[in-house]
CSV table of C-alpha atoms and ligand atoms in Angstrom, one decimal:
chain,number,residue,atom,x,y,z
A,1,MET,CA,-199.4,-80.4,112.6
A,2,LYS,CA,-198.6,-83.8,111.1
A,3,VAL,CA,-194.9,-84.9,111.1
A,4,SER,CA,-193.4,-85.1,107.6
A,5,PRO,CA,-191.6,-85.8,105.4
A,6,ARG,CA,-188.5,-87.1,107.3
A,7,SER,CA,-189.0,-88.7,110.8
A,8,ALA,CA,-187.2,-87.3,113.8
A,9,GLY,CA,-186.9,-88.4,117.4
A,10,ILE,CA,-185.1,-88.1,120.7
A,11,VAL,CA,-181.8,-90.2,120.6
A,12,GLY,CA,-180.1,-88.8,123.7
A,13,LEU,CA,-181.0,-87.3,127.1
A,14,GLY,CA,-179.1,-85.6,129.8
A,15,THR,CA,-180.1,-83.9,133.0
A,16,TYR,CA,-178.5,-81.7,135.7
A,17,LEU,CA,-180.0,-80.9,139.1
A,18,PRO,CA,-178.3,-78.5,141.5
A,19,ALA,CA,-177.0,-80.1,144.7
A,20,GLU,CA,-178.9,-78.0,147.3
A,21,ARG,CA,-182.2,-79.5,148.5
A,22,LEU,CA,-184.8,-77.3,150.0
A,23,THR,CA,-187.4,-79.3,151.9
A,24,ASN,CA,-190.9,-78.2,152.9
A,25,ALA,CA,-189.6,-78.1,156.5
A,26,ASP,CA,-187.0,-75.6,155.4
A,27,LEU,CA,-189.8,-73.4,153.9
A,28,GLU,CA,-191.8,-73.7,157.1
A,29,LYS,CA,-188.9,-71.8,158.8
A,30,ILE,CA,-189.1,-68.8,156.4
A,31,ILE,CA,-192.8,-68.4,155.6
A,32,ASP,CA,-196.3,-69.2,157.0
A,33,THR,CA,-196.8,-72.6,155.4
A,34,SER,CA,-196.7,-76.3,156.3
A,35,ASP,CA,-195.4,-79.5,154.9
A,36,GLU,CA,-198.9,-80.9,155.1
A,37,TRP,CA,-200.4,-78.0,153.0
A,38,ILE,CA,-197.7,-78.2,150.4
A,39,ARG,CA,-197.8,-82.0,150.0
A,40,SER,CA,-201.6,-82.2,150.0
A,41,ARG,CA,-202.3,-79.3,147.7
A,42,THR,CA,-199.4,-79.8,145.2
A,43,GLY,CA,-197.6,-83.2,145.9
A,44,ILE,CA,-194.2,-81.4,146.4
A,45,SER,CA,-191.9,-82.5,149.2
A,46,GLU,CA,-188.7,-80.8,148.2
A,47,ARG,CA,-187.0,-78.9,145.4
A,48,ARG,CA,-183.5,-78.1,144.2
A,49,ARG,CA,-181.9,-74.6,144.3
A,50,VAL,CA,-179.0,-73.3,142.2
A,51,ALA,CA,-175.8,-72.2,144.0
A,52,SER,CA,-175.1,-68.5,144.3
A,53,ASP,CA,-172.7,-68.6,141.4
A,54,GLU,CA,-174.9,-70.8,139.2
A,55,ALA,CA,-177.1,-69.5,136.3
A,56,ALA,CA,-179.4,-71.2,133.8
A,57,SER,CA,-176.7,-71.6,131.2
A,58,ASP,CA,-174.3,-73.3,133.7
A,59,MET,CA,-177.0,-76.0,134.4
A,60,GLY,CA,-177.7,-76.1,130.6
A,61,VAL,CA,-174.1,-76.8,129.7
A,62,LYS,CA,-174.0,-79.8,132.1
A,63,SER,CA,-177.3,-81.4,130.8
A,64,ALA,CA,-176.3,-80.7,127.2
A,65,LEU,CA,-172.9,-82.4,127.5
A,66,LYS,CA,-174.6,-85.5,129.1
A,67,ALA,CA,-177.3,-85.6,126.4
A,68,LEU,CA,-174.6,-85.4,123.6
A,69,GLU,CA,-172.6,-88.2,125.4
A,70,SER,CA,-175.7,-90.4,125.7
A,71,ALA,CA,-176.4,-89.9,121.9
A,72,GLY,CA,-172.7,-90.5,121.0
A,73,ILE,CA,-172.6,-87.1,119.3
A,74,LYS,CA,-169.7,-84.6,119.4
A,75,PRO,CA,-170.5,-80.9,120.1
A,76,GLU,CA,-169.1,-79.9,116.6
A,77,GLU,CA,-171.7,-82.1,115.0
A,78,VAL,CA,-174.6,-80.1,116.5
A,79,ASP,CA,-176.4,-77.9,113.9
A,80,LEU,CA,-178.8,-76.0,116.1
A,81,ILE,CA,-179.2,-75.4,119.8
A,82,ILE,CA,-182.7,-74.4,121.1
A,83,VAL,CA,-183.0,-73.3,124.7
A,84,PRO,CA,-186.5,-73.1,126.1
A,85,THR,CA,-186.3,-71.0,129.3
A,86,ILE,CA,-188.2,-68.3,131.2
A,87,THR,CA,-185.2,-67.7,133.5
A,88,PRO,CA,-182.4,-66.8,131.0
A,89,ASP,CA,-179.0,-65.6,132.3
A,90,MET,CA,-179.9,-62.1,130.9
A,91,VAL,CA,-182.6,-60.5,128.8
A,92,PHE,CA,-180.1,-60.8,126.0
A,93,PRO,CA,-178.0,-62.3,124.6
A,94,SER,CA,-179.8,-65.6,124.4
A,95,THR,CA,-178.9,-68.3,126.9
A,96,SER,CA,-178.6,-70.7,123.9
A,97,SER,CA,-175.6,-68.7,122.6
A,98,ILE,CA,-173.8,-68.9,125.9
A,99,VAL,CA,-174.5,-72.7,126.1
A,100,GLN,CA,-173.2,-73.0,122.4
A,101,ASP,CA,-169.9,-71.3,123.3
A,102,LYS,CA,-169.4,-73.3,126.6
A,103,ILE,CA,-170.0,-76.7,125.1
A,104,GLY,CA,-167.9,-75.9,122.0
A,105,ALA,CA,-170.7,-76.4,119.5
A,106,ILE,CA,-168.8,-74.2,117.0
A,107,ASN,CA,-171.0,-75.2,114.0
A,108,ALA,CA,-174.4,-74.6,115.6
A,109,ALA,CA,-176.9,-71.8,115.3
A,110,ALA,CA,-178.7,-70.9,118.5
A,111,PHE,CA,-181.8,-69.3,119.8
A,112,ASP,CA,-184.1,-69.3,122.9
A,113,ILE,CA,-187.8,-70.0,123.1
A,114,SER,CA,-190.1,-68.4,125.7
A,115,ALA,CA,-193.2,-70.5,126.1
A,116,GLY,CA,-193.4,-70.9,129.9
A,117,CYS,CA,-193.6,-74.4,131.2
A,118,THR,CA,-194.6,-75.6,127.7
A,119,GLY,CA,-191.2,-74.5,126.4
A,120,PHE,CA,-189.7,-78.0,126.0
A,121,ILE,CA,-192.6,-79.2,123.9
A,122,TYR,CA,-192.5,-76.0,121.8
A,123,ALA,CA,-188.7,-76.6,121.3
A,124,LEU,CA,-189.1,-80.3,120.4
A,125,SER,CA,-191.7,-79.3,117.8
A,126,THR,CA,-189.4,-76.7,116.4
A,127,ALA,CA,-186.4,-79.1,116.4
A,128,ASN,CA,-188.6,-81.7,114.6
A,129,GLN,CA,-189.4,-79.1,111.9
A,130,PHE,CA,-185.7,-78.5,111.2
A,131,VAL,CA,-184.9,-82.2,111.1
A,132,ALA,CA,-188.0,-83.3,109.2
A,133,SER,CA,-187.5,-80.7,106.4
A,134,GLY,CA,-183.8,-81.8,106.0
A,135,ALA,CA,-182.5,-78.4,107.0
A,136,TYR,CA,-180.5,-79.9,109.9
A,137,ASP,CA,-179.5,-83.3,111.1
A,138,THR,CA,-178.7,-82.7,114.7
A,139,VAL,CA,-180.6,-80.4,117.0
A,140,LEU,CA,-179.9,-80.0,120.7
A,141,VAL,CA,-182.8,-78.9,122.9
A,142,VAL,CA,-181.6,-77.7,126.4
A,143,ALA,CA,-184.4,-76.8,128.8
A,144,THR,CA,-182.9,-75.0,131.8
A,145,GLU,CA,-184.6,-73.1,134.6
A,146,ALA,CA,-183.3,-71.2,137.6
A,147,MET,CA,-186.8,-70.6,138.9
A,148,THR,CA,-185.7,-69.8,142.5
A,149,ARG,CA,-183.8,-66.7,141.3
A,150,PHE,CA,-187.2,-65.2,140.5
A,151,LEU,CA,-189.2,-66.2,143.6
A,152,ASN,CA,-190.5,-63.8,146.2
A,153,TRP,CA,-189.7,-65.7,149.4
A,154,GLU,CA,-192.5,-63.7,151.1
A,155,ASP,CA,-195.2,-64.9,148.7
A,156,ARG,CA,-196.4,-68.4,149.9
A,157,ASN,CA,-198.6,-68.6,146.9
A,158,THR,CA,-195.6,-69.1,144.6
A,159,CYS,CA,-192.4,-69.7,146.5
A,160,VAL,CA,-193.3,-73.2,147.6
A,161,LEU,CA,-194.0,-74.4,144.1
A,162,PHE,CA,-190.9,-74.0,142.0
A,163,GLY,CA,-187.5,-75.6,141.7
A,164,ASP,CA,-184.3,-75.5,139.6
A,165,GLY,CA,-182.9,-77.9,137.1
A,166,SER,CA,-182.1,-78.7,133.4
A,167,GLY,CA,-182.9,-81.4,130.9
A,168,ALA,CA,-181.5,-81.7,127.4
A,169,ALA,CA,-182.4,-83.9,124.4
A,170,VAL,CA,-180.7,-84.6,121.1
A,171,ILE,CA,-183.0,-84.8,118.1
A,172,ARG,CA,-181.9,-86.6,114.9
A,173,PRO,CA,-183.5,-88.3,111.9
A,174,VAL,CA,-185.0,-91.7,112.7
A,175,ASP,CA,-186.8,-94.5,110.9
A,176,GLU,CA,-190.3,-93.9,109.7
A,177,GLY,CA,-192.9,-94.7,112.3
A,178,GLU,CA,-190.4,-94.0,115.1
A,179,GLY,CA,-189.8,-90.8,117.2
A,180,PHE,CA,-192.3,-87.9,116.9
A,181,LEU,CA,-195.7,-88.9,115.5
A,182,SER,CA,-197.6,-85.6,116.2
A,183,PHE,CA,-197.5,-82.3,118.0
A,184,VAL,CA,-200.2,-80.0,119.3
A,185,LEU,CA,-199.3,-76.4,120.3
A,186,GLY,CA,-201.6,-73.7,121.6
A,187,SER,CA,-201.7,-70.2,123.1
A,188,ASP,CA,-204.3,-68.1,124.8
A,189,GLY,CA,-202.7,-64.7,125.4
A,190,SER,CA,-205.8,-63.4,127.2
A,191,GLY,CA,-204.4,-65.3,130.2
A,192,SER,CA,-201.0,-63.5,130.0
A,193,ASP,CA,-201.7,-61.7,133.3
A,194,LEU,CA,-202.2,-64.8,135.2
A,195,LEU,CA,-198.6,-65.9,135.4
A,196,LYS,CA,-195.8,-63.4,134.9
A,197,ILE,CA,-192.8,-61.4,136.1
A,198,PRO,CA,-194.3,-57.9,135.6
A,199,ALA,CA,-191.1,-55.8,135.6
A,200,GLY,CA,-187.7,-55.8,133.9
A,201,GLY,CA,-189.0,-55.8,130.4
A,202,SER,CA,-189.7,-52.9,128.0
A,203,ARG,CA,-193.2,-52.4,129.5
A,204,THR,CA,-192.0,-51.7,133.0
A,205,PRO,CA,-188.3,-51.2,133.2
A,206,ALA,CA,-186.5,-51.6,136.5
A,207,THR,CA,-186.8,-48.7,138.9
A,208,ASP,CA,-186.4,-48.3,142.7
A,209,LYS,CA,-190.3,-48.6,142.9
A,210,THR,CA,-190.4,-51.9,140.9
A,211,LEU,CA,-187.7,-53.3,143.2
A,212,THR,CA,-189.5,-52.2,146.4
A,213,ASN,CA,-192.8,-53.7,145.1
A,214,LYS,CA,-191.0,-56.9,144.3
A,215,GLU,CA,-192.2,-56.8,140.6
A,216,HIS,CA,-189.1,-58.7,139.4
A,217,PHE,CA,-190.5,-61.9,140.9
A,218,ILE,CA,-193.0,-64.4,139.7
A,219,GLN,CA,-196.7,-63.5,140.3
A,220,MET,CA,-199.4,-66.0,139.8
A,221,SER,CA,-203.2,-66.4,140.0
A,222,GLY,CA,-202.8,-70.0,141.1
A,223,ASN,CA,-206.4,-71.0,141.1
A,224,GLU,CA,-207.2,-69.7,137.6
A,225,VAL,CA,-204.0,-71.3,136.2
A,226,PHE,CA,-205.1,-74.6,138.0
A,227,ARG,CA,-208.5,-74.6,136.4
A,228,PHE,CA,-207.1,-73.9,132.9
A,229,ALA,CA,-204.5,-76.7,133.4
A,230,VAL,CA,-207.0,-79.3,134.4
A,231,LYS,CA,-209.1,-78.6,131.3
A,232,ILE,CA,-206.2,-78.2,128.7
A,233,MET,CA,-203.9,-81.1,129.7
A,234,GLY,CA,-206.4,-83.8,128.9
A,235,GLU,CA,-207.7,-82.0,125.8
A,236,ALA,CA,-204.2,-81.4,124.3
A,237,ALA,CA,-203.2,-85.0,124.9
A,238,ILE,CA,-206.3,-86.4,123.2
A,239,ASN,CA,-205.9,-84.0,120.2
A,240,ALA,CA,-202.2,-85.1,119.8
A,241,LEU,CA,-203.4,-88.7,119.8
A,242,ASP,CA,-206.1,-87.9,117.3
A,243,LYS,CA,-203.5,-86.2,115.0
A,244,ALA,CA,-201.3,-89.3,115.1
A,245,GLY,CA,-204.3,-91.5,114.2
A,246,LEU,CA,-204.2,-93.2,117.6
A,247,THR,CA,-206.5,-93.4,120.6
A,248,LYS,CA,-206.0,-93.3,124.4
A,249,GLU,CA,-206.0,-97.1,124.4
A,250,ASP,CA,-202.7,-97.1,122.5
A,251,VAL,CA,-200.9,-95.1,125.2
A,252,ASP,CA,-198.1,-96.9,127.1
A,253,PHE,CA,-196.9,-94.0,129.2
A,254,LEU,CA,-197.8,-90.4,130.0
A,255,VAL,CA,-195.0,-88.0,130.9
A,256,PRO,CA,-196.7,-84.8,131.9
A,257,HIS,CA,-195.4,-81.3,133.0
A,258,GLN,CA,-194.8,-81.7,136.7
A,259,ALA,CA,-196.6,-78.7,138.4
A,260,ASN,CA,-199.2,-80.3,140.6
A,261,THR,CA,-200.2,-83.9,141.3
A,262,ARG,CA,-203.9,-83.0,141.2
A,263,ILE,CA,-203.5,-81.5,137.7
A,264,ILE,CA,-201.6,-84.6,136.5
A,265,GLU,CA,-204.3,-86.9,138.0
A,266,ALA,CA,-207.0,-85.0,136.1
A,267,ALA,CA,-205.1,-85.5,132.8
A,268,ALA,CA,-204.6,-89.2,133.5
A,269,LYS,CA,-208.3,-89.6,134.3
A,270,ARG,CA,-209.2,-88.0,131.0
A,271,LEU,CA,-206.9,-90.5,129.2
A,272,GLY,CA,-208.2,-93.3,131.3
A,273,LEU,CA,-204.7,-94.2,132.4
A,274,PRO,CA,-203.9,-96.1,135.6
A,275,GLN,CA,-201.4,-94.5,138.1
A,276,GLU,CA,-198.6,-97.0,137.0
A,277,LYS,CA,-198.7,-95.5,133.4
A,278,VAL,CA,-198.2,-91.9,134.6
A,279,PHE,CA,-194.8,-90.6,135.6
A,280,ILE,CA,-194.6,-88.3,138.5
A,281,ASN,CA,-191.4,-86.9,140.2
A,282,LEU,CA,-192.5,-83.5,141.3
A,283,ASP,CA,-192.3,-84.6,144.9
A,284,LYS,CA,-188.5,-84.3,144.6
A,285,TYR,CA,-188.1,-81.3,142.3
A,286,GLY,CA,-191.2,-79.1,142.4
A,287,ASN,CA,-192.1,-77.3,139.2
A,288,MET,CA,-189.0,-76.8,137.1
A,289,SER,CA,-191.0,-75.2,134.3
A,290,SER,CA,-189.6,-76.2,130.9
A,291,ALA,CA,-187.1,-78.5,132.5
A,292,SER,CA,-189.7,-80.7,134.1
A,293,ILE,CA,-190.6,-82.9,131.2
A,294,PRO,CA,-187.0,-83.8,130.0
A,295,VAL,CA,-185.9,-84.5,133.6
A,296,ALA,CA,-189.0,-86.8,134.0
A,297,LEU,CA,-188.3,-88.5,130.6
A,298,GLU,CA,-184.7,-89.3,131.6
A,299,GLU,CA,-185.7,-90.6,135.1
A,300,ALA,CA,-188.5,-92.7,133.6
A,301,THR,CA,-186.1,-94.2,131.1
A,302,ASN,CA,-183.4,-94.9,133.7
A,303,LYS,CA,-186.0,-96.6,135.9
A,304,GLY,CA,-186.9,-98.9,133.0
A,305,LEU,CA,-190.4,-97.6,132.9
A,306,LEU,CA,-190.1,-96.3,129.3
A,307,LYS,CA,-189.0,-99.0,126.9
A,308,LYS,CA,-188.0,-98.9,123.2
A,309,GLY,CA,-191.1,-99.1,121.1
A,310,ASP,CA,-193.5,-97.7,123.8
A,311,LEU,CA,-196.0,-95.1,122.8
A,312,ILE,CA,-195.4,-92.0,124.9
A,313,VAL,CA,-197.5,-88.9,125.3
A,314,LEU,CA,-195.9,-85.6,126.6
A,315,VAL,CA,-198.3,-82.9,127.7
A,316,GLY,CA,-197.7,-79.5,129.4
A,317,PHE,CA,-199.2,-76.0,130.0
A,318,GLY,CA,-197.7,-72.8,131.3
A,319,ALA,CA,-197.3,-69.0,131.2
A,320,GLY,CA,-198.7,-67.3,128.1
A,321,LEU,CA,-201.0,-69.1,128.6
A,322,THR,CA,-199.6,-71.9,126.4
A,323,TRP,CA,-200.1,-75.6,126.1
A,324,GLY,CA,-198.6,-78.4,124.0
A,325,ALA,CA,-198.6,-82.2,123.6
A,326,SER,CA,-196.6,-84.7,121.6
A,327,VAL,CA,-197.1,-88.3,120.8
A,328,MET,CA,-193.9,-90.4,120.1
A,329,ARG,CA,-192.7,-93.9,119.6
A,330,TRP,CA,-189.9,-94.1,122.2
A,331,LEU,CA,-186.4,-95.0,120.9
A,332,MET,CA,-184.2,-95.4,124.0
B,1,UT7,O1,-196.5,-74.6,135.4
B,1,UT7,C1,-197.5,-73.6,135.6
B,1,UT7,C2,-197.3,-73.0,136.9
B,1,UT7,N1,-198.4,-72.8,137.7
B,1,UT7,C3,-199.0,-73.9,138.3
B,1,UT7,O2,-198.8,-75.0,138.1
B,1,UT7,C4,-200.0,-73.5,139.4
B,1,UT7,C5,-201.4,-74.1,139.2
B,1,UT7,N2,-202.1,-73.9,140.5
B,1,UT7,C6,-202.0,-74.7,141.5
B,1,UT7,O3,-201.2,-75.7,141.5
B,1,UT7,C7,-202.8,-74.4,142.7
B,1,UT7,O4,-203.8,-73.4,142.4
B,1,UT7,C8,-202.0,-74.0,144.0
B,1,UT7,C9,-201.3,-75.2,144.5
B,1,UT7,C10,-201.1,-72.8,143.6
B,1,UT7,C11,-203.0,-73.5,145.1
B,1,UT7,O5,-203.9,-74.5,145.4
B,1,UT7,P1,-205.4,-74.2,145.4
B,1,UT7,O6,-206.2,-75.4,145.8
B,1,UT7,O7,-205.8,-73.5,144.1
B,1,UT7,O8,-205.5,-73.2,146.7
B,1,UT7,P2,-206.0,-71.6,146.7
B,1,UT7,O9,-205.1,-70.8,145.9
B,1,UT7,O10,-207.4,-71.7,146.5
B,1,UT7,O11,-205.7,-71.3,148.2
B,1,UT7,C12,-206.3,-72.0,149.3
B,1,UT7,C13,-205.8,-71.4,150.6
B,1,UT7,C14,-205.8,-69.9,150.7
B,1,UT7,O12,-206.2,-69.6,152.0
B,1,UT7,P3,-207.7,-68.9,152.2
B,1,UT7,O13,-207.7,-67.7,151.4
B,1,UT7,O14,-208.6,-70.0,151.8
B,1,UT7,O15,-207.7,-68.7,153.7
B,1,UT7,C15,-204.3,-69.6,150.5
B,1,UT7,O16,-204.0,-68.4,151.2
B,1,UT7,O17,-204.5,-71.8,150.8
B,1,UT7,C16,-203.7,-70.7,151.2
B,1,UT7,N3,-202.3,-71.0,150.7
B,1,UT7,C17,-201.4,-71.5,151.5
B,1,UT7,N4,-201.4,-72.0,152.8
B,1,UT7,C18,-200.3,-72.6,153.2
B,1,UT7,C19,-201.8,-70.6,149.5
B,1,UT7,N5,-200.5,-71.0,149.5
B,1,UT7,C20,-200.2,-71.5,150.7
B,1,UT7,C21,-199.0,-72.1,151.3
B,1,UT7,N6,-199.1,-72.6,152.5
B,1,UT7,N7,-197.9,-72.2,150.6
C-alpha cells in the first residue's frame, strides 16, 4: 500500500528490558545444549527474562512512558494505543487496555494485534493509516513480549531462542517525504501449524491433559520456519523499496527482526548490503518477537548508527505465518 495523504513517522522511541540475564551457560545447566551450538546456529549469547511478578503489560508501561518522554508527548495527548503481542497478560482483556490505564492515557482507544514476530510492522502500518487519514494525531505502538513465560524448558528446539523485552514508538504527522514511505504486509495461514501455542484457546481449552502434554508452550518446526524466513525477508524488503519507488542502492540501514543471524545475513545478501549497514543485537536479547525491531531501532539510534534523513528498511517474519516490511526516512 502507498502512504497517503498525510505523512506519518516515528517521533519517539522507548524500550524496557528485564534485569535478569540468562546466558547460554545457564541453559547448558538445565538442558542438553551448548554455548557453541546456540551461538553458531543462531548468534544468540544471552537473553533477558521477566521477574516472577512481571507481565507483558508491566514491561509495556515502562517502554511506553519512555517513548512518550522522548517524543515530548503527555499520556493524555495519545489518541490510540496499539499493542502487538503474542504473550498478552491474559486472553482478554487486551494488554493495550491495561497499558492505557497504567500510563494514564485517558483519551486513548486501545487494541492488541496478533501477528507473531511481525507484530510491530503490522502495528506501525495500522498506526500510519490512522494518522495518514487524519483520524488521529498521536498513536502509541507498544510491542511487549514475555516469551519466556511460554517456553517449555525441556524443549531445546525452542527454549534457547527467545527472550523478553518491550519497545514502544510514538507515531505523529510529519513533513511530506519523511517518516513512512511504504509498507508491505503478508500472511500465509497454511503455515499456521509451524509455530504455535496449541492449547488455551477455543480450539483446545485447558485440561489436565493439555497441561501434562505441555501444550500451553511454544511449539515450532524450526527448520521449515527458517527456510520460509530466508526466502521472505529479502523479498518483502525489495517489494517495500519498489512500492516507495526506491532501489536497494538507496538503503542506508537495514533493521531486521532479530531471530537468527543466518536469516539476517541472507536478507542482507539479497539487498547487497555490507555488514556495517545491518543492525544485529540478538546476541544480547535472543528473539523478542514483536519487541525485537523497536528495541533494535532504539539501540541503533542511540549508537549514532541511524541518523536523521537516513533511508531505513524494517523487515520481519513470524507466526501465522506472517511477514512485513517498511521503508522510512528516519526522523530522530
Ligand atoms: O521469529 C520467528 C521465530 N522462529 C525462528 O526464528 C526460528 C527459525 N529457525 C531457526 O532459527 C533454526 O531452524 C533453528 C536455530 C531453530 C535450528 O537450526 P537448524 O540449522 O534449522 O537446525 P535443525 O533444526 O536442523 O537441527 C539440527 C540439529 C538436530 O539434531 P540432529 O537431529 O541433526 O541430531 C537438533 O536436535 O541440532 C539439534 N538441536 C540442538 N542441539 C543443541 C536443536 N536445538 C538444539 C540445541 N542445542 N538447543
